Coordinates of C-alpha atoms in Angstrom, one line a residue:
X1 CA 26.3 4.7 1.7
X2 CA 25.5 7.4 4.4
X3 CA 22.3 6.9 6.6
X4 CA 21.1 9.4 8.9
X5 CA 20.0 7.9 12.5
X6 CA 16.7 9.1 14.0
X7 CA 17.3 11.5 16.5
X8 CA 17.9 15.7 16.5
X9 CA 20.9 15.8 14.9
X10 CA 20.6 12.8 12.2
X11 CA 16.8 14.3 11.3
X12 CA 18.3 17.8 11.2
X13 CA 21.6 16.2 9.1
X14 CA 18.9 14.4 6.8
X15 CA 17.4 17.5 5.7
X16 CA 20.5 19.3 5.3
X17 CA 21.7 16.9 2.4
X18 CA 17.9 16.6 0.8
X19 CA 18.4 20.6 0.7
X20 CA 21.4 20.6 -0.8
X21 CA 20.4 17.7 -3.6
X22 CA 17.5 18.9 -4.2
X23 CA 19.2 22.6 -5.0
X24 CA 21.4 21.0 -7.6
X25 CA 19.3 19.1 -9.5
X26 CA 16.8 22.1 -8.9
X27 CA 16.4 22.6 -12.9
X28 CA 15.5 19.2 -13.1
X29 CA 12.5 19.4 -11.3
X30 CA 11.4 23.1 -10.6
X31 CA 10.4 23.7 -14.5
X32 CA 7.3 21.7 -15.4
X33 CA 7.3 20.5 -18.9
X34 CA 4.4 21.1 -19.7
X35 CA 4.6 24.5 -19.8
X36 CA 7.5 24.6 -21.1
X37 CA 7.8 22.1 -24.0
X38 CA 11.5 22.4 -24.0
X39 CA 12.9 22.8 -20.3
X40 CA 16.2 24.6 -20.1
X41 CA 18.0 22.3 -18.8
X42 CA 18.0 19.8 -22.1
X43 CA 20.4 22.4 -23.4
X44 CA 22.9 21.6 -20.8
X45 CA 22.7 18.3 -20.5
X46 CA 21.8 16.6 -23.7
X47 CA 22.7 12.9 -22.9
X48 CA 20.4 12.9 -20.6
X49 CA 17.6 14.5 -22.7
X50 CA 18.4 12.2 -25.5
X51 CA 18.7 8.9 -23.1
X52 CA 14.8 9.9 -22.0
X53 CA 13.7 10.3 -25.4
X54 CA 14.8 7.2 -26.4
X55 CA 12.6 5.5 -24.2
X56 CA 9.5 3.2 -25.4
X57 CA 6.1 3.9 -24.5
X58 CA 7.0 0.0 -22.5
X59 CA 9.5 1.2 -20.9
X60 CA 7.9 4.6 -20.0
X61 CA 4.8 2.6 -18.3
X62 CA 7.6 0.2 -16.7
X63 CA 9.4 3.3 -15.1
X64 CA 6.9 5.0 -14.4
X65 CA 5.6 2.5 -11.4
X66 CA 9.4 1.5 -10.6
X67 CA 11.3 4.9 -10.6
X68 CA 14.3 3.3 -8.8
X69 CA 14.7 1.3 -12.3
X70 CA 15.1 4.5 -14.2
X71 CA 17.6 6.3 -11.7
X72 CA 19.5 2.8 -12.5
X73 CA 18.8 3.8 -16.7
X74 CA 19.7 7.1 -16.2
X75 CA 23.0 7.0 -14.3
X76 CA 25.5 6.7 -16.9
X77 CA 23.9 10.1 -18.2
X78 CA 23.9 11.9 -14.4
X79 CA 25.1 9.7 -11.8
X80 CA 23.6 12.1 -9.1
X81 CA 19.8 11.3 -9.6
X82 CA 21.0 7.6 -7.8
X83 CA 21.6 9.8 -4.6
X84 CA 17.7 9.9 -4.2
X85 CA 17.6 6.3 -3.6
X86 CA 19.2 7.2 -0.3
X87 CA 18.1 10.1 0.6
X88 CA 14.3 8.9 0.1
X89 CA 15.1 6.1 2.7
X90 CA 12.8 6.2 5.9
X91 CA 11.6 3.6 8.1
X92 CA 9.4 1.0 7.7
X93 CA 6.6 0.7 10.8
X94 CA 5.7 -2.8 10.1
X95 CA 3.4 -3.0 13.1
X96 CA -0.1 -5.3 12.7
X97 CA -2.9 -3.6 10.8
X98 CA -6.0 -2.7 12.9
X99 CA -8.4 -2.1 10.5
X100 CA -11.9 -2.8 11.3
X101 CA -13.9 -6.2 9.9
X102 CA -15.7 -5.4 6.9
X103 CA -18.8 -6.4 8.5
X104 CA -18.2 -2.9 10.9
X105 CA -16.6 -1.2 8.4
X106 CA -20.3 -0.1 6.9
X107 CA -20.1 2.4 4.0
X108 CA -16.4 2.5 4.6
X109 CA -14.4 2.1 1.3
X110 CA -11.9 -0.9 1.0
X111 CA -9.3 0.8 0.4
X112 CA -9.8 3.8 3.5
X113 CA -10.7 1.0 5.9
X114 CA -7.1 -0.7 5.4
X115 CA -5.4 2.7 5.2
X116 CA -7.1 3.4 8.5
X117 CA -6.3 -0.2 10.1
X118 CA -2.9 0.5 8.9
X119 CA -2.6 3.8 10.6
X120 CA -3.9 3.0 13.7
X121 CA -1.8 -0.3 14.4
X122 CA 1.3 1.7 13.7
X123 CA 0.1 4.3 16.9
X124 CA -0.3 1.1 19.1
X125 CA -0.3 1.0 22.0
X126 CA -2.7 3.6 22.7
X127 CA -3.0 5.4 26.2
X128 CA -4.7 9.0 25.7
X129 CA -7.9 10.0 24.6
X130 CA -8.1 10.4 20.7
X131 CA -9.0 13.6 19.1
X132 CA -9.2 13.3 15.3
X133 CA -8.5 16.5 13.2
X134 CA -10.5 16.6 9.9
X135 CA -12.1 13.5 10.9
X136 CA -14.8 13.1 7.7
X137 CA -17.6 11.1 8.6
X138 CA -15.4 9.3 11.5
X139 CA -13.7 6.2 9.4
X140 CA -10.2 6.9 11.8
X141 CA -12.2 7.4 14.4
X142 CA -14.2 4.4 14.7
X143 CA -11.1 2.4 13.6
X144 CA -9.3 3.9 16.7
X145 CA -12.1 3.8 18.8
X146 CA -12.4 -0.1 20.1
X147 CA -8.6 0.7 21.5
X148 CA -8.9 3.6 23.4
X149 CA -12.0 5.0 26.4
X150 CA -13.2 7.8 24.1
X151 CA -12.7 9.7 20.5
X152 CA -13.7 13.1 20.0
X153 CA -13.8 13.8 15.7
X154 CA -13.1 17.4 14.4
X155 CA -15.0 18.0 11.3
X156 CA -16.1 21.3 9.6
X157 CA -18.8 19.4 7.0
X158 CA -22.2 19.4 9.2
X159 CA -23.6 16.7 7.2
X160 CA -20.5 14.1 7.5
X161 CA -20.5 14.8 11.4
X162 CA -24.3 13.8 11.2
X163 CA -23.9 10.7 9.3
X164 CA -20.7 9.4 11.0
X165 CA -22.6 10.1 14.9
X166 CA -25.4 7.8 12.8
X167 CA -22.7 5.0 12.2
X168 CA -21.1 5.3 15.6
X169 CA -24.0 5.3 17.7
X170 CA -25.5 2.1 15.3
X171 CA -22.4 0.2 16.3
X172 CA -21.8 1.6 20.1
X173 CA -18.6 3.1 19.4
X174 CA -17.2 5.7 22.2
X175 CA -17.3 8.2 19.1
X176 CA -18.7 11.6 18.7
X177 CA -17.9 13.6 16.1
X178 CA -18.1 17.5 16.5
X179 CA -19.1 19.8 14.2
X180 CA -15.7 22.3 14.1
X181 CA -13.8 24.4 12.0
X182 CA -10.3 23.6 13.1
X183 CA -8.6 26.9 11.6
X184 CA -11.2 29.0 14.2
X185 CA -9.3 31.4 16.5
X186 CA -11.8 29.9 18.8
X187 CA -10.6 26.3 18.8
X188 CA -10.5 24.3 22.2
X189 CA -7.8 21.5 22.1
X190 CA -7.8 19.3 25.3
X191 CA -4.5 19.3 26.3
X192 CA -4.0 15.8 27.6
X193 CA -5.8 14.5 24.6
X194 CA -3.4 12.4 21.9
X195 CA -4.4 14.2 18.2
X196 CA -4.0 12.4 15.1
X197 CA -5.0 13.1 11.4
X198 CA -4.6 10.2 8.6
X199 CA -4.6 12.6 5.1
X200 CA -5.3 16.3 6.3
X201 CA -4.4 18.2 3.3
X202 CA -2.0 21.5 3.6
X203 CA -3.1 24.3 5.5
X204 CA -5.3 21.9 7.8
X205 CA -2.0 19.7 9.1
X206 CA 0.3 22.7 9.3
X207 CA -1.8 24.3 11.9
X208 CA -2.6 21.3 13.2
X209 CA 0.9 21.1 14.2
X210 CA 1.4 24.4 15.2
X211 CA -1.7 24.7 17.7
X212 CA -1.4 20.9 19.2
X213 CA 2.9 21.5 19.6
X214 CA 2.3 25.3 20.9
X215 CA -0.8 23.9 23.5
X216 CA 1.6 21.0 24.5
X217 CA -0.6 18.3 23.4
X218 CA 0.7 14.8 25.0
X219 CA 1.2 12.8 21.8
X220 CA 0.6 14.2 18.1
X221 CA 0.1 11.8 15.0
X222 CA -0.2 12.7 11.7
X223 CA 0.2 11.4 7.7
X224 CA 0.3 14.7 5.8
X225 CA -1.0 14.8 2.5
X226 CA -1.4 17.6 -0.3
X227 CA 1.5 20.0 0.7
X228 CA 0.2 22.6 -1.9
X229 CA -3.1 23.2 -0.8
X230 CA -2.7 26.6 0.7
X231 CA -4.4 30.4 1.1
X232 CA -0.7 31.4 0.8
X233 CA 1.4 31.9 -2.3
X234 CA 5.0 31.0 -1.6
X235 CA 5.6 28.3 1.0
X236 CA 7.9 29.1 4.6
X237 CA 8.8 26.5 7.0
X238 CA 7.3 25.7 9.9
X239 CA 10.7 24.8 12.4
X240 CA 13.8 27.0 12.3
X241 CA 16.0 24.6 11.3
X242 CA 14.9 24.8 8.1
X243 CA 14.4 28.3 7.8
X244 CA 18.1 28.2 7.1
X245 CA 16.6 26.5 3.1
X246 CA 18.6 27.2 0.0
X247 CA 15.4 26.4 -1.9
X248 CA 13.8 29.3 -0.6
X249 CA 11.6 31.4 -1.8
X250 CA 9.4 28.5 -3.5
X251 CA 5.8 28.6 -4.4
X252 CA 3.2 26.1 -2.9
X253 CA 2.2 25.7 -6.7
X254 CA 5.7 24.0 -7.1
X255 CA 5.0 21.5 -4.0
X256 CA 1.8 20.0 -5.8
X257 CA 5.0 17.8 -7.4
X258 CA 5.2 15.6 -4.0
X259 CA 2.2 14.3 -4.5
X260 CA 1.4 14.0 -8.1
X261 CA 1.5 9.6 -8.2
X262 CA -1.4 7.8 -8.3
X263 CA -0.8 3.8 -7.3
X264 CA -4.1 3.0 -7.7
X265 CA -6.3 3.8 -10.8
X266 CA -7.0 1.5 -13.2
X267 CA -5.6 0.7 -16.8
X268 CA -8.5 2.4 -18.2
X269 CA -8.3 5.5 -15.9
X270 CA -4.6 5.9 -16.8
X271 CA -5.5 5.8 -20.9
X272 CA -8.0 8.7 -20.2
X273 CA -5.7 10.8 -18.3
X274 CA -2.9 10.1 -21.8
X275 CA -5.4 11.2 -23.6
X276 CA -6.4 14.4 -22.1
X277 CA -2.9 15.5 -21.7
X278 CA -2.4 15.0 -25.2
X279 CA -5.9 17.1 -25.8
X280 CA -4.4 20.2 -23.5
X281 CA -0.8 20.1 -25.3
X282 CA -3.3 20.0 -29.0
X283 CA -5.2 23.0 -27.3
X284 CA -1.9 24.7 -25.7
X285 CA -0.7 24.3 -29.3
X286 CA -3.6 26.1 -31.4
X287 CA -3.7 28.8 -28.8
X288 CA -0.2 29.7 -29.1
X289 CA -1.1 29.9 -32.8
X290 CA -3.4 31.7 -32.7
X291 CA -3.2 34.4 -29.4
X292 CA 0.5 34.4 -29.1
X293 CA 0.8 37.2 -27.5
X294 CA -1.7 36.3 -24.6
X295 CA -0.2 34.8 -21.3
X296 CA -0.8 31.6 -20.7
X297 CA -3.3 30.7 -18.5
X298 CA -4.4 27.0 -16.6
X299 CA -7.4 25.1 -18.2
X300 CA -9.5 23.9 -14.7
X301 CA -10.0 20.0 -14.7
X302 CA -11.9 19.1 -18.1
X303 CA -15.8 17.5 -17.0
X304 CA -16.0 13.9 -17.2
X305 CA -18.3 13.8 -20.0
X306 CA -15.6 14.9 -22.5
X307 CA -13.3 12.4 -22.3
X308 CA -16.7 10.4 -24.0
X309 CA -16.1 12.8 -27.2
X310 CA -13.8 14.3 -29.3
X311 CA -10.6 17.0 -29.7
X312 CA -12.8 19.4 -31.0
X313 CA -15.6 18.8 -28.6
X314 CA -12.5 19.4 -25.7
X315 CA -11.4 22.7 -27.4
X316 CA -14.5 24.2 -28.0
X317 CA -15.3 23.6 -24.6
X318 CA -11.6 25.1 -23.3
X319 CA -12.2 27.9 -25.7
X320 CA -15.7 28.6 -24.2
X321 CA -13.8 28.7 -20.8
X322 CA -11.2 31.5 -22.2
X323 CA -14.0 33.2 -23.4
X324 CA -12.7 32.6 -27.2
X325 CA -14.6 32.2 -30.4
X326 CA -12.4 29.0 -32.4
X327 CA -11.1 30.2 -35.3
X328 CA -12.3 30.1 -38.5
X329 CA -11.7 27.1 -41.1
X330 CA -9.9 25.7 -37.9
X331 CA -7.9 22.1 -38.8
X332 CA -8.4 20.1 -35.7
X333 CA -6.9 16.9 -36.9
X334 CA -3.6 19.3 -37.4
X335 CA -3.3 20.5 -33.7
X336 CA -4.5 17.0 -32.8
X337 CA -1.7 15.5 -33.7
X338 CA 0.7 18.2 -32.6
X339 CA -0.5 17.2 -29.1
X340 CA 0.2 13.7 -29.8
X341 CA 3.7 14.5 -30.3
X342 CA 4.2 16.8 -27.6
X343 CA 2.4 14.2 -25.4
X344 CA 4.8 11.6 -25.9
X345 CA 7.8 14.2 -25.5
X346 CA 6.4 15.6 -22.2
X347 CA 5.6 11.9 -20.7
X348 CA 9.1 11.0 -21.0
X349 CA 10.3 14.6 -19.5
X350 CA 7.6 14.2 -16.7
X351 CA 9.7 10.7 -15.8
X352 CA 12.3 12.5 -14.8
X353 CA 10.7 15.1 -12.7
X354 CA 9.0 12.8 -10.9
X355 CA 12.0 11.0 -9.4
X356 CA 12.0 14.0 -7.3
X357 CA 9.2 13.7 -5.8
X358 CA 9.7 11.5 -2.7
X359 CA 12.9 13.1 -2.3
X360 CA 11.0 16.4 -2.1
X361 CA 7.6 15.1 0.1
X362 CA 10.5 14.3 2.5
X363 CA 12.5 17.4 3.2
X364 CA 8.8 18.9 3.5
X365 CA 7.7 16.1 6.6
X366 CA 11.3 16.5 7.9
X367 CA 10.7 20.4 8.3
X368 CA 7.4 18.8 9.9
X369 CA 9.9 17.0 12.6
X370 CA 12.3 19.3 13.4
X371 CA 9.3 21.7 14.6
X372 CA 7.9 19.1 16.7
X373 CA 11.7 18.5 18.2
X374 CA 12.2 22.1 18.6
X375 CA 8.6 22.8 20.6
X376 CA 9.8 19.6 23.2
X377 CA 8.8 16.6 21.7
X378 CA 10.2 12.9 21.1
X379 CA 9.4 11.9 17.5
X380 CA 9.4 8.9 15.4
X381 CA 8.6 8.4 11.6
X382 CA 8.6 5.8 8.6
X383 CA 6.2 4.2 6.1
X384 CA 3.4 3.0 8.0
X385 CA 1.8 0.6 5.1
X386 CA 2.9 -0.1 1.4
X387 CA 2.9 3.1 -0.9
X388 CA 0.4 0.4 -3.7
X389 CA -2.1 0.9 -0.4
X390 CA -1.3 4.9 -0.5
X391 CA 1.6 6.7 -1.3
X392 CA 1.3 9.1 1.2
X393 CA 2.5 6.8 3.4
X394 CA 4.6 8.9 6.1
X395 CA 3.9 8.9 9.6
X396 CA 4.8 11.5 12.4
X397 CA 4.4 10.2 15.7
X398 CA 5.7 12.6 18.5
X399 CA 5.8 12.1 21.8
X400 CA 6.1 15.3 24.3
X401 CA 9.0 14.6 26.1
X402 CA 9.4 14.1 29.6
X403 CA 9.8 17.7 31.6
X404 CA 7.7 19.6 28.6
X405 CA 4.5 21.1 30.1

């Protein structure tokens, strides 16, 4: 089994090979199902379609938490999707968690105070002043703040910079939380300052890590999250090691894939998310029906109250949203059911697609490293906690190297 060490040439080597997997298999993963209720590449590799098909709705809900289970089904039919295994191998920080008591931790959810705790014991030790990008109402912050002489939070929402200077101040943290837009032209970094971001969503962390590397900031930390979330259209990498990307051109729209797994909803959560699915595949089927000839256009997310009714109530609602009357003497059980079916088709096609998504979060945070290696810096990465925690779980932690001013 090859592994790639951690330095210039192993990160840059790592990359590389996820480019040139992930441009295989590209079919596999590019075309989402859902739009496309028979993706192209079933014709050319019908084992493989069939083998997926075949699966039960246990062994779906199985594979669908253990993916490495189902590149072990699915390798007599393409031996290749085992490569992932390898290539999605990073690693693990296993330092001790910092996280705040839950007596401090006030109006901090469970589940961000140990992601926080988490984060910050993987930084330790700690010998800059903190400034936290997109800091919310100041949970990193005042997780960081007992270990370090001061935080300064970065945080565009004037009423969460209000009410997390309230919590600090209540518990004498060295916290103050600013009110800032960080994409401003006018944005004042200080340069000896050590920036960090736990979950600062597309746009935000990329110029995050442009501004802090170009400014020389002394230590940069981040845990990306939402790739996709963009004013742009087609993505372009950030380091010009991996301008060099057979994948390229490639729409942001096609990098939502990297992060669509949820770990931590509950069983009842999950059957309402089935459900709708199968209500837009009904819908996508009686529209096709009946406006073939119209383009095809996204639904936005359905309101909560819905799931509480029916598929006509869901249809009337998307056709209200089209701007469409529903037709007359309209069967609704009939394209019911027809979602149903699709459903249960595009769940096991969706199994597939989504072995590629840690393979493809990681050629994105790799591009992440090599720009941080090319402007100077030292960097380090891995899992900082267990992905049933979060699974966006990846932490940069760079270093500006010795000479670099």
């Amino acid at each position: 089994m090859q592994t790639f060490p951690h330095s210039s040439k192993g990160f840059l080597e790592h990359w590389q090979a996820l480019d040139l997997w992930l441009l295989a298999h590209r079919e596999l993963w590019q075309q989402a199902p859902f739009y496309q209720p028979q993706p192209d590449w079933t014709i050319r590799h019908p084992e493989l379609s069939a083998t997926l098909q075949a699966l039960s709705d246990q062994q779906c809900a199985l594979f669908e938490t253990h993916p490495e289970e189902l590149m072990q089904h699915l390798q007599h039919a393409m031996p290749s999707l085992s490569d992932a295994m390898q290539l999605s191998q990073i690693p693990l920080l296993n330092k001790p968690s910092l996280s705040l008591s839950e007596v401090r931790a006030s109006g901090m959810p469970g589940r961000k105070r140990l992601q926080a705790g988490a984060f910050t014991g993987a930084l330790f030790p700690l010998s800059h002043s903190i400034v936290d990008w997109c800091c919310g109402c100041g949970h990193l912050a005042r997780t960081l703040a007992p270990h370090v002489c001061s935080v300064i939070g970065l945080e565009w929402n004037q009423q969460l910079v209000e009410k997390g200077n309230k919590t600090a101040k209540k518990y004498q943290d060295p916290v103050e939380l600013r009110h800032q837009d960080v994409m401003s032209p006018s944005l004042h970094l200080p340069i000896d300052a050590h920036v960090v971001a736990l979950h600062a969503c597309g746009d935000l962390h990329r110029h995050l890590l442009n501004h802090a590397s170009s400014i020389k900031s002394k230590r940069i930390s981040l845990s990306p999250c939402c790739y996709h979330l963009s004013q742009n259209i087609q993505w372009q990498p950030l380091s010009k090691g991996a301008h060099t990307s057979s994948l390229l051109p490639i729409g942001f729209s096609t990098l939502r894939l990297a992060v669509q797994e949820t770990v931590t909803a509950p069983n009842r959560v999950t059957l309402q998310r089935l459900q709708i699915t199968a209500w837009r595949l009904g819908f996508d089927e009686l529209r096709r029906n009946f406006w073939p000839l119209e383009p095809i256009s996204t639904l936005p997310s359905a309101p909560n109250h819905l799931i509480q009714g029916n598929f006509e109530g869901f249809c009337r609602w998307a056709l209200d949203t089209i701007q469409h009357q529903p037709p007359e003497d309209c069967h609704w059980k009939t394209w019911e059911e027809r979602g149903k079916v699709r459903a249960n088709v595009l769940r096991r096609y969706e199994l597939l697609r989504h072995l590629f998504r840690r393979p493809l979060e990681i050629w994105l945070v790799l591009d992440y490293v090599l720009l941080l290696e090319e402007q100077g810096y030292e960097v380090q990465w891995g899992t900082f906690c267990e992905r049933q925690l979060t699974p966006r779980n990846i932490l940069i932690d760079a270093q500006l190297g010795s000479g670099q001013t």
